[in-house]
PDB file of C-alpha atoms in Angstrom:
ATOM      1  CA  UNK A   1      28.017 -12.901   5.970  1.00 46.00           C
ATOM      2  CA  UNK A   2      27.434  -9.180   6.495  1.00 56.00           C
ATOM      3  CA  UNK A   3      28.656  -6.936   3.722  1.00 84.00           C
ATOM      4  CA  UNK A   4      30.424  -3.669   4.171  1.00 90.00           C
ATOM      5  CA  UNK A   5      28.162  -0.851   2.916  1.00 95.00           C
ATOM      6  CA  UNK A   6      29.193   0.505  -0.460  1.00 96.00           C
ATOM      7  CA  UNK A   7      29.273   3.987   1.060  1.00 97.00           C
ATOM      8  CA  UNK A   8      32.071   2.864   3.388  1.00 97.00           C
ATOM      9  CA  UNK A   9      33.943   1.106   0.582  1.00 97.00           C
ATOM     10  CA  UNK A  10      33.825   4.175  -1.670  1.00 98.00           C
ATOM     11  CA  UNK A  11      34.752   6.669   1.054  1.00 98.00           C
ATOM     12  CA  UNK A  12      37.456   4.318   2.297  1.00 98.00           C
ATOM     13  CA  UNK A  13      38.884   4.100  -1.208  1.00 98.00           C
ATOM     14  CA  UNK A  14      39.220   7.862  -1.481  1.00 98.00           C
ATOM     15  CA  UNK A  15      40.663   8.328   2.006  1.00 98.00           C
ATOM     16  CA  UNK A  16      42.769   5.174   1.884  1.00 98.00           C
ATOM     17  CA  UNK A  17      44.100   5.912  -1.581  1.00 98.00           C
ATOM     18  CA  UNK A  18      45.259   9.335  -0.529  1.00 98.00           C
ATOM     19  CA  UNK A  19      46.695   8.032   2.738  1.00 98.00           C
ATOM     20  CA  UNK A  20      48.659   5.258   1.043  1.00 98.00           C
ATOM     21  CA  UNK A  21      49.991   7.636  -1.602  1.00 97.00           C
ATOM     22  CA  UNK A  22      51.016  10.183   0.994  1.00 97.00           C
ATOM     23  CA  UNK A  23      52.603   7.819   3.504  1.00 97.00           C
ATOM     24  CA  UNK A  24      54.419   5.616   1.006  1.00 97.00           C
ATOM     25  CA  UNK A  25      55.264   8.492  -1.357  1.00 96.00           C
ATOM     26  CA  UNK A  26      54.197   6.165  -4.169  1.00 97.00           C
ATOM     27  CA  UNK A  27      51.262   7.660  -6.043  1.00 96.00           C
ATOM     28  CA  UNK A  28      50.741   4.460  -8.006  1.00 97.00           C
ATOM     29  CA  UNK A  29      50.070   2.523  -4.789  1.00 97.00           C
ATOM     30  CA  UNK A  30      47.484   5.080  -3.768  1.00 97.00           C
ATOM     31  CA  UNK A  31      45.963   4.811  -7.235  1.00 97.00           C
ATOM     32  CA  UNK A  32      45.763   1.049  -6.866  1.00 98.00           C
ATOM     33  CA  UNK A  33      43.876   1.389  -3.573  1.00 98.00           C
ATOM     34  CA  UNK A  34      41.562   3.949  -5.185  1.00 98.00           C
ATOM     35  CA  UNK A  35      40.918   1.684  -8.190  1.00 98.00           C
ATOM     36  CA  UNK A  36      40.320  -1.523  -6.212  1.00 98.00           C
ATOM     37  CA  UNK A  37      37.909   0.175  -3.825  1.00 98.00           C
ATOM     38  CA  UNK A  38      36.149   1.900  -6.721  1.00 98.00           C
ATOM     39  CA  UNK A  39      35.701  -1.404  -8.544  1.00 97.00           C
ATOM     40  CA  UNK A  40      34.379  -3.077  -5.387  1.00 97.00           C
ATOM     41  CA  UNK A  41      31.945  -0.232  -4.759  1.00 97.00           C
ATOM     42  CA  UNK A  42      30.803  -0.238  -8.400  1.00 97.00           C
ATOM     43  CA  UNK A  43      30.080  -3.954  -8.170  1.00 96.00           C
ATOM     44  CA  UNK A  44      27.935  -3.367  -5.096  1.00 96.00           C
ATOM     45  CA  UNK A  45      26.202  -0.397  -6.729  1.00 96.00           C
ATOM     46  CA  UNK A  46      25.350  -2.470  -9.798  1.00 96.00           C
ATOM     47  CA  UNK A  47      24.037  -5.322  -7.643  1.00 94.00           C
ATOM     48  CA  UNK A  48      21.940  -3.101  -5.387  1.00 93.00           C
ATOM     49  CA  UNK A  49      20.762  -0.276  -7.644  1.00 94.00           C
ATOM     50  CA  UNK A  50      21.329  -1.348 -11.261  1.00 94.00           C
ATOM     51  CA  UNK A  51      23.720  -0.488 -14.046  1.00 96.00           C
ATOM     52  CA  UNK A  52      22.662   3.108 -14.639  1.00 97.00           C
ATOM     53  CA  UNK A  53      22.983   4.004 -10.964  1.00 96.00           C
ATOM     54  CA  UNK A  54      26.342   2.236 -10.817  1.00 97.00           C
ATOM     55  CA  UNK A  55      27.550   4.241 -13.802  1.00 97.00           C
ATOM     56  CA  UNK A  56      26.441   7.532 -12.282  1.00 98.00           C
ATOM     57  CA  UNK A  57      27.965   6.730  -8.896  1.00 98.00           C
ATOM     58  CA  UNK A  58      31.201   5.565 -10.532  1.00 98.00           C
ATOM     59  CA  UNK A  59      31.413   8.821 -12.469  1.00 98.00           C
ATOM     60  CA  UNK A  60      30.829  10.675  -9.206  1.00 98.00           C
ATOM     61  CA  UNK A  61      33.620   8.693  -7.537  1.00 98.00           C
ATOM     62  CA  UNK A  62      36.076   9.654 -10.281  1.00 97.00           C
ATOM     63  CA  UNK A  63      34.837  13.253 -10.274  1.00 98.00           C
ATOM     64  CA  UNK A  64      35.303  13.439  -6.490  1.00 97.00           C
ATOM     65  CA  UNK A  65      38.886  12.252  -6.858  1.00 96.00           C
ATOM     66  CA  UNK A  66      39.485  14.951  -9.458  1.00 96.00           C
ATOM     67  CA  UNK A  67      37.694  17.648  -7.461  1.00 97.00           C
ATOM     68  CA  UNK A  68      39.765  16.939  -4.364  1.00 96.00           C
ATOM     69  CA  UNK A  69      42.892  18.292  -6.046  1.00 95.00           C
ATOM     70  CA  UNK A  70      41.800  21.916  -6.638  1.00 97.00           C
ATOM     71  CA  UNK A  71      39.800  21.844  -3.402  1.00 96.00           C
ATOM     72  CA  UNK A  72      42.970  20.883  -1.518  1.00 96.00           C
ATOM     73  CA  UNK A  73      44.601  24.129  -2.630  1.00 96.00           C
ATOM     74  CA  UNK A  74      41.822  26.039  -0.872  1.00 97.00           C
ATOM     75  CA  UNK A  75      41.182  24.028   2.300  1.00 97.00           C
ATOM     76  CA  UNK A  76      44.131  21.642   2.641  1.00 97.00           C
ATOM     77  CA  UNK A  77      44.649  18.068   1.499  1.00 97.00           C
ATOM     78  CA  UNK A  78      43.026  16.068   4.278  1.00 97.00           C
ATOM     79  CA  UNK A  79      39.939  18.293   4.608  1.00 98.00           C
ATOM     80  CA  UNK A  80      39.456  18.092   0.837  1.00 98.00           C
ATOM     81  CA  UNK A  81      39.759  14.295   0.809  1.00 98.00           C
ATOM     82  CA  UNK A  82      37.399  13.877   3.756  1.00 98.00           C
ATOM     83  CA  UNK A  83      34.942  16.317   2.187  1.00 98.00           C
ATOM     84  CA  UNK A  84      34.713  14.565  -1.168  1.00 98.00           C
ATOM     85  CA  UNK A  85      34.665  11.163   0.553  1.00 98.00           C
ATOM     86  CA  UNK A  86      31.680  12.317   2.599  1.00 98.00           C
ATOM     87  CA  UNK A  87      29.828  13.475  -0.494  1.00 98.00           C
ATOM     88  CA  UNK A  88      30.489  10.166  -2.263  1.00 98.00           C
ATOM     89  CA  UNK A  89      29.431   8.186   0.825  1.00 98.00           C
ATOM     90  CA  UNK A  90      26.197  10.155   1.131  1.00 98.00           C
ATOM     91  CA  UNK A  91      25.365   9.667  -2.553  1.00 97.00           C
ATOM     92  CA  UNK A  92      26.177   5.971  -2.331  1.00 97.00           C
ATOM     93  CA  UNK A  93      24.006   5.510   0.711  1.00 97.00           C
ATOM     94  CA  UNK A  94      21.100   7.442  -0.829  1.00 97.00           C
ATOM     95  CA  UNK A  95      21.168   5.552  -4.116  1.00 96.00           C
ATOM     96  CA  UNK A  96      22.258   2.026  -3.159  1.00 94.00           C
ATOM     97  CA  UNK A  97      22.743   1.282   0.529  1.00 93.00           C
ATOM     98  CA  UNK A  98      19.488   2.732   1.830  1.00 89.00           C
ATOM     99  CA  UNK A  99      17.575   0.062  -0.076  1.00 74.00           C
ATOM    100  CA  UNK A 100      19.571  -2.869   1.296  1.00 64.00           C
TER     101      UNK A 100
END
């Protein structure tokens, strides 16, 4: 069975988490989407690139979530979310998915 690239899982978690939180007006639901996708991506990162790489990419995922908040004040919410999701996807691809 073909697997979804970890880059797509991670970016989807950031975009999907924000979208769910915004559309449902329930931040905890968005956080759940963010956490589940982050855990799934971390599992793939660990499997494909090892524990150290998974730790670094996981830290980047959390940092991207945090960075999207102040960035949103400058460029708007959706552009900020798409921007950080793109950075996380690129890092994930470069470190883990490119090898698969």
